[in-house]
């Protein structure tokens, strides 16, 4: 049972480049989330999904897009990377609504934008 | 807007000590409170979830309490071990709001 996996683990981008981060879960969870973690700021919610084909904005959605075409996958896209998007990105999933059930986190993706 | 604060930011203790980590939140309408552990370079692992109808939860050497009236939660770690060294984060949520995370307490337990 792999739980929540994230691809890639580390990436370096130049300003203006685009990329997609992939999150996959094998627990049949309905809810999936993307967070970013920055020093001194805690985790902040970027986007989330309450089921296949649905997405919604979180606290800091600007500059990011997401898609949930399959229940087990949640993709985070950066269309034009900026240095301010240098961060560690975490994906998480849960059986039901955030806070009511335990969230399971992936190992994170470290992104450096030069 | 809910804000979550954790004090202290860092803590270093000798093995065997009992210790308390603090978490405070600004909105008493918090519905539940979760404590997570994060090891360096890793994701978060859920430790305890206290739902609105509960006042505390226990798992092994860990005990978490929630006092919504005072806007505080504490994580008690009994007989600390070097393997407990990690960053501990609390996160609070309203009934339909998303979780708001604190910035964490970095704990080091030395032999």
CSV table of C-alpha atoms in Angstrom, one decimal:
chain,number,residue,atom,x,y,z
A,1,UNK,CA,0.0,0.0,0.0
A,2,UNK,CA,1.8,3.1,-1.3
A,3,UNK,CA,-0.5,5.7,0.3
A,4,UNK,CA,0.1,9.1,-1.3
A,5,UNK,CA,3.0,9.5,-3.8
A,6,UNK,CA,4.3,12.6,-5.4
A,7,UNK,CA,6.3,13.1,-8.6
A,8,UNK,CA,8.9,14.5,-9.0
A,9,UNK,CA,10.7,14.7,-5.7
A,10,UNK,CA,12.8,17.7,-6.7
A,11,UNK,CA,12.8,20.1,-9.6
A,12,UNK,CA,14.7,23.3,-10.7
A,13,UNK,CA,12.9,25.6,-13.1
A,14,UNK,CA,13.8,28.9,-14.7
A,15,UNK,CA,11.4,31.8,-14.4
A,16,UNK,CA,8.7,31.5,-17.0
A,17,UNK,CA,8.9,27.7,-17.4
A,18,UNK,CA,6.0,25.5,-16.8
A,19,UNK,CA,5.6,22.2,-15.1
A,20,UNK,CA,3.1,19.7,-13.6
A,21,UNK,CA,3.3,18.1,-10.3
A,22,UNK,CA,1.6,14.7,-10.0
A,23,UNK,CA,-0.1,13.3,-6.9
A,24,UNK,CA,-1.5,9.8,-6.7
A,25,UNK,CA,-3.3,8.0,-3.9
A,26,UNK,CA,-4.4,4.4,-3.7
A,27,UNK,CA,-6.7,4.7,-0.7
A,28,UNK,CA,-9.9,5.5,-2.8
A,29,UNK,CA,-10.1,8.9,-1.0
A,30,UNK,CA,-12.6,11.4,-2.3
A,31,UNK,CA,-10.8,14.5,-1.1
A,32,UNK,CA,-7.4,15.6,-2.3
A,33,UNK,CA,-5.4,18.8,-1.5
A,34,UNK,CA,-2.3,20.7,-2.6
A,35,UNK,CA,-0.4,22.7,0.0
A,36,UNK,CA,2.8,24.7,-0.1
A,37,UNK,CA,5.1,25.0,2.9
A,38,UNK,CA,7.4,28.0,3.3
A,39,UNK,CA,9.7,28.7,6.2
A,40,UNK,CA,7.9,30.5,9.1
A,41,UNK,CA,4.5,30.4,7.4
A,42,UNK,CA,3.2,26.9,7.9
A,43,UNK,CA,1.3,25.0,5.3
A,44,UNK,CA,-1.1,26.9,3.1
A,45,UNK,CA,-3.8,25.4,0.9
A,46,UNK,CA,-3.4,26.1,-2.8
A,47,UNK,CA,-6.3,24.1,-4.3
A,48,UNK,CA,-8.4,21.1,-3.4
A,49,UNK,CA,-10.8,18.6,-4.8
A,50,UNK,CA,-13.9,17.0,-3.3
A,51,UNK,CA,-14.2,14.4,-6.0
A,52,UNK,CA,-13.3,13.3,-9.5
A,53,UNK,CA,-13.9,16.1,-12.0
A,54,UNK,CA,-14.2,18.9,-9.3
A,55,UNK,CA,-11.7,21.4,-8.1
A,56,UNK,CA,-11.8,24.5,-5.9
A,57,UNK,CA,-9.5,27.3,-4.8
A,58,UNK,CA,-7.8,27.4,-1.5
A,59,UNK,CA,-6.0,30.2,0.3
A,60,UNK,CA,-3.2,30.9,-2.2
A,61,UNK,CA,-4.4,29.7,-5.7
A,62,UNK,CA,-2.9,32.5,-7.9
A,63,UNK,CA,-0.4,31.2,-10.4
A,64,UNK,CA,-1.5,27.6,-10.1
A,65,UNK,CA,-4.0,25.4,-11.9
A,66,UNK,CA,-5.2,21.9,-11.0
A,67,UNK,CA,-7.1,19.0,-12.5
A,68,UNK,CA,-8.7,15.8,-11.1
A,69,UNK,CA,-9.5,13.7,-14.2
A,70,UNK,CA,-9.2,10.5,-12.3
A,71,UNK,CA,-10.2,9.9,-8.7
A,72,UNK,CA,-6.7,8.7,-7.7
A,73,UNK,CA,-4.8,11.5,-9.3
A,74,UNK,CA,-4.5,15.2,-8.6
A,75,UNK,CA,-2.3,17.4,-10.8
A,76,UNK,CA,-0.9,20.8,-9.9
A,77,UNK,CA,0.3,23.0,-12.8
A,78,UNK,CA,2.5,26.0,-12.8
A,79,UNK,CA,1.9,27.8,-16.1
A,80,UNK,CA,4.7,30.4,-15.8
A,81,UNK,CA,6.9,29.8,-12.8
A,82,UNK,CA,8.1,32.7,-10.7
A,83,UNK,CA,10.8,32.8,-7.9
A,84,UNK,CA,8.0,33.3,-5.4
A,85,UNK,CA,6.8,29.8,-6.2
A,86,UNK,CA,10.0,28.3,-4.8
A,87,UNK,CA,8.6,26.1,-2.0
A,88,UNK,CA,8.0,22.6,-0.9
A,89,UNK,CA,4.7,21.3,-2.2
A,90,UNK,CA,2.7,18.6,-0.4
A,91,UNK,CA,-0.3,16.7,-1.6
A,92,UNK,CA,-2.7,15.1,0.8
A,93,UNK,CA,-5.9,13.1,0.7
A,94,UNK,CA,-8.7,12.2,3.0
A,95,UNK,CA,-11.8,10.0,3.0
A,96,UNK,CA,-14.1,12.9,3.9
A,97,UNK,CA,-14.1,16.6,4.4
A,98,UNK,CA,-10.9,18.2,5.6
A,99,UNK,CA,-10.7,18.2,9.4
A,100,UNK,CA,-13.3,15.5,10.0
A,101,UNK,CA,-11.0,12.7,9.0
A,102,UNK,CA,-7.2,12.1,9.1
A,103,UNK,CA,-5.3,13.5,6.2
A,104,UNK,CA,-2.6,11.5,4.6
A,105,UNK,CA,0.3,13.4,3.2
A,106,UNK,CA,2.8,12.6,0.4
A,107,UNK,CA,6.6,13.1,0.9
A,108,UNK,CA,6.6,16.4,-0.9
A,109,UNK,CA,8.2,18.0,-4.0
A,110,UNK,CA,10.9,20.6,-3.6
A,111,UNK,CA,10.7,23.2,-6.3
A,112,UNK,CA,13.4,25.8,-6.9
A,113,UNK,CA,12.6,28.6,-9.4
A,114,UNK,CA,15.6,30.6,-10.5
B,1,UNK,CA,-9.9,34.6,10.0
B,2,UNK,CA,-8.6,31.7,12.0
B,3,UNK,CA,-4.9,32.0,13.0
B,4,UNK,CA,-3.0,29.3,14.7
B,5,UNK,CA,0.1,29.9,16.8
B,6,UNK,CA,2.6,27.4,18.3
B,7,UNK,CA,4.9,28.1,21.2
B,8,UNK,CA,7.8,27.5,21.5
B,9,UNK,CA,9.2,27.5,18.0
B,10,UNK,CA,12.0,25.2,19.1
B,11,UNK,CA,12.6,23.0,22.1
B,12,UNK,CA,15.6,20.9,23.1
B,13,UNK,CA,15.2,18.5,26.1
B,14,UNK,CA,17.1,15.5,27.5
B,15,UNK,CA,15.8,12.0,27.0
B,16,UNK,CA,13.1,11.0,29.5
B,17,UNK,CA,11.6,14.3,30.1
B,18,UNK,CA,7.8,14.9,30.0
B,19,UNK,CA,7.0,17.9,27.8
B,20,UNK,CA,4.1,20.0,26.6
B,21,UNK,CA,3.7,21.6,23.2
B,22,UNK,CA,1.3,24.5,23.0
B,23,UNK,CA,-1.1,25.5,20.2
B,24,UNK,CA,-3.4,28.5,20.3
B,25,UNK,CA,-6.1,29.7,17.9
B,26,UNK,CA,-7.9,33.0,17.5
B,27,UNK,CA,-11.4,31.8,16.6
B,28,UNK,CA,-13.1,29.8,19.3
B,29,UNK,CA,-15.5,28.4,16.7
B,30,UNK,CA,-12.9,25.8,15.9
B,31,UNK,CA,-14.5,22.5,15.1
B,32,UNK,CA,-11.6,20.1,15.5
B,33,UNK,CA,-7.9,20.1,16.1
B,34,UNK,CA,-5.3,17.9,14.7
B,35,UNK,CA,-1.7,17.3,15.6
B,36,UNK,CA,0.9,16.2,13.0
B,37,UNK,CA,4.5,15.1,13.1
B,38,UNK,CA,6.9,16.1,10.3
B,39,UNK,CA,10.4,14.6,10.0
B,40,UNK,CA,13.1,16.5,8.1
B,41,UNK,CA,12.5,16.3,4.4
B,42,UNK,CA,9.4,14.3,4.8
B,43,UNK,CA,5.6,14.7,4.7
B,44,UNK,CA,3.3,15.1,7.6
B,45,UNK,CA,2.0,12.2,9.7
B,46,UNK,CA,-1.2,12.6,11.6
B,47,UNK,CA,-0.8,11.9,15.3
B,48,UNK,CA,-4.1,12.8,16.9
B,49,UNK,CA,-7.5,14.2,15.8
B,50,UNK,CA,-9.7,15.8,18.4
B,51,UNK,CA,-13.2,16.4,17.1
B,52,UNK,CA,-15.6,19.1,18.5
B,53,UNK,CA,-17.4,16.7,20.9
B,54,UNK,CA,-14.2,15.6,22.5
B,55,UNK,CA,-11.8,17.2,24.9
B,56,UNK,CA,-8.8,15.0,24.5
B,57,UNK,CA,-7.3,12.0,22.6
B,58,UNK,CA,-4.5,9.6,23.6
B,59,UNK,CA,-2.2,7.5,21.6
B,60,UNK,CA,0.6,5.7,23.4
B,61,UNK,CA,2.8,8.3,25.1
B,62,UNK,CA,1.0,11.1,23.4
B,63,UNK,CA,-2.0,13.0,24.8
B,64,UNK,CA,-3.7,15.9,23.2
B,65,UNK,CA,-6.3,18.2,24.8
B,66,UNK,CA,-8.5,20.8,23.4
B,67,UNK,CA,-10.1,23.7,25.3
B,68,UNK,CA,-12.2,25.7,22.8
B,69,UNK,CA,-13.2,28.3,25.4
B,70,UNK,CA,-9.6,29.4,25.9
B,71,UNK,CA,-8.6,28.8,22.3
B,72,UNK,CA,-5.8,26.4,23.2
B,73,UNK,CA,-4.6,22.8,22.6
B,74,UNK,CA,-1.7,21.1,24.2
B,75,UNK,CA,0.2,18.0,23.1
B,76,UNK,CA,1.8,16.1,26.0
B,77,UNK,CA,4.6,13.7,25.3
B,78,UNK,CA,5.5,11.4,28.2
B,79,UNK,CA,9.0,10.0,28.7
B,80,UNK,CA,10.5,11.6,25.6
B,81,UNK,CA,12.9,9.6,23.4
B,82,UNK,CA,15.4,10.7,20.8
B,83,UNK,CA,13.1,9.1,18.2
B,84,UNK,CA,10.5,11.8,19.1
B,85,UNK,CA,12.8,14.5,17.5
B,86,UNK,CA,10.8,16.1,14.8
B,87,UNK,CA,8.6,19.1,14.0
B,88,UNK,CA,5.1,19.0,15.5
B,89,UNK,CA,2.3,21.0,13.8
B,90,UNK,CA,-1.2,21.6,15.0
B,91,UNK,CA,-4.0,22.5,12.6
B,92,UNK,CA,-7.5,23.7,13.4
B,93,UNK,CA,-10.6,23.7,11.3
B,94,UNK,CA,-14.1,25.1,11.5
B,95,UNK,CA,-17.2,23.1,10.6
B,96,UNK,CA,-16.8,23.7,6.9
B,97,UNK,CA,-13.6,25.7,6.7
B,98,UNK,CA,-10.4,24.2,5.7
B,99,UNK,CA,-7.6,23.4,8.1
B,100,UNK,CA,-5.3,26.2,9.2
B,101,UNK,CA,-1.9,25.1,10.2
B,102,UNK,CA,0.5,26.5,12.8
B,103,UNK,CA,4.1,27.1,12.0
B,104,UNK,CA,5.2,24.2,14.2
B,105,UNK,CA,7.5,23.4,17.2
B,106,UNK,CA,10.8,21.9,16.3
B,107,UNK,CA,11.6,19.3,19.0
B,108,UNK,CA,15.0,17.8,19.7
B,109,UNK,CA,15.4,15.1,22.3
B,110,UNK,CA,19.1,14.3,23.1
B,111,UNK,CA,20.4,11.2,24.8
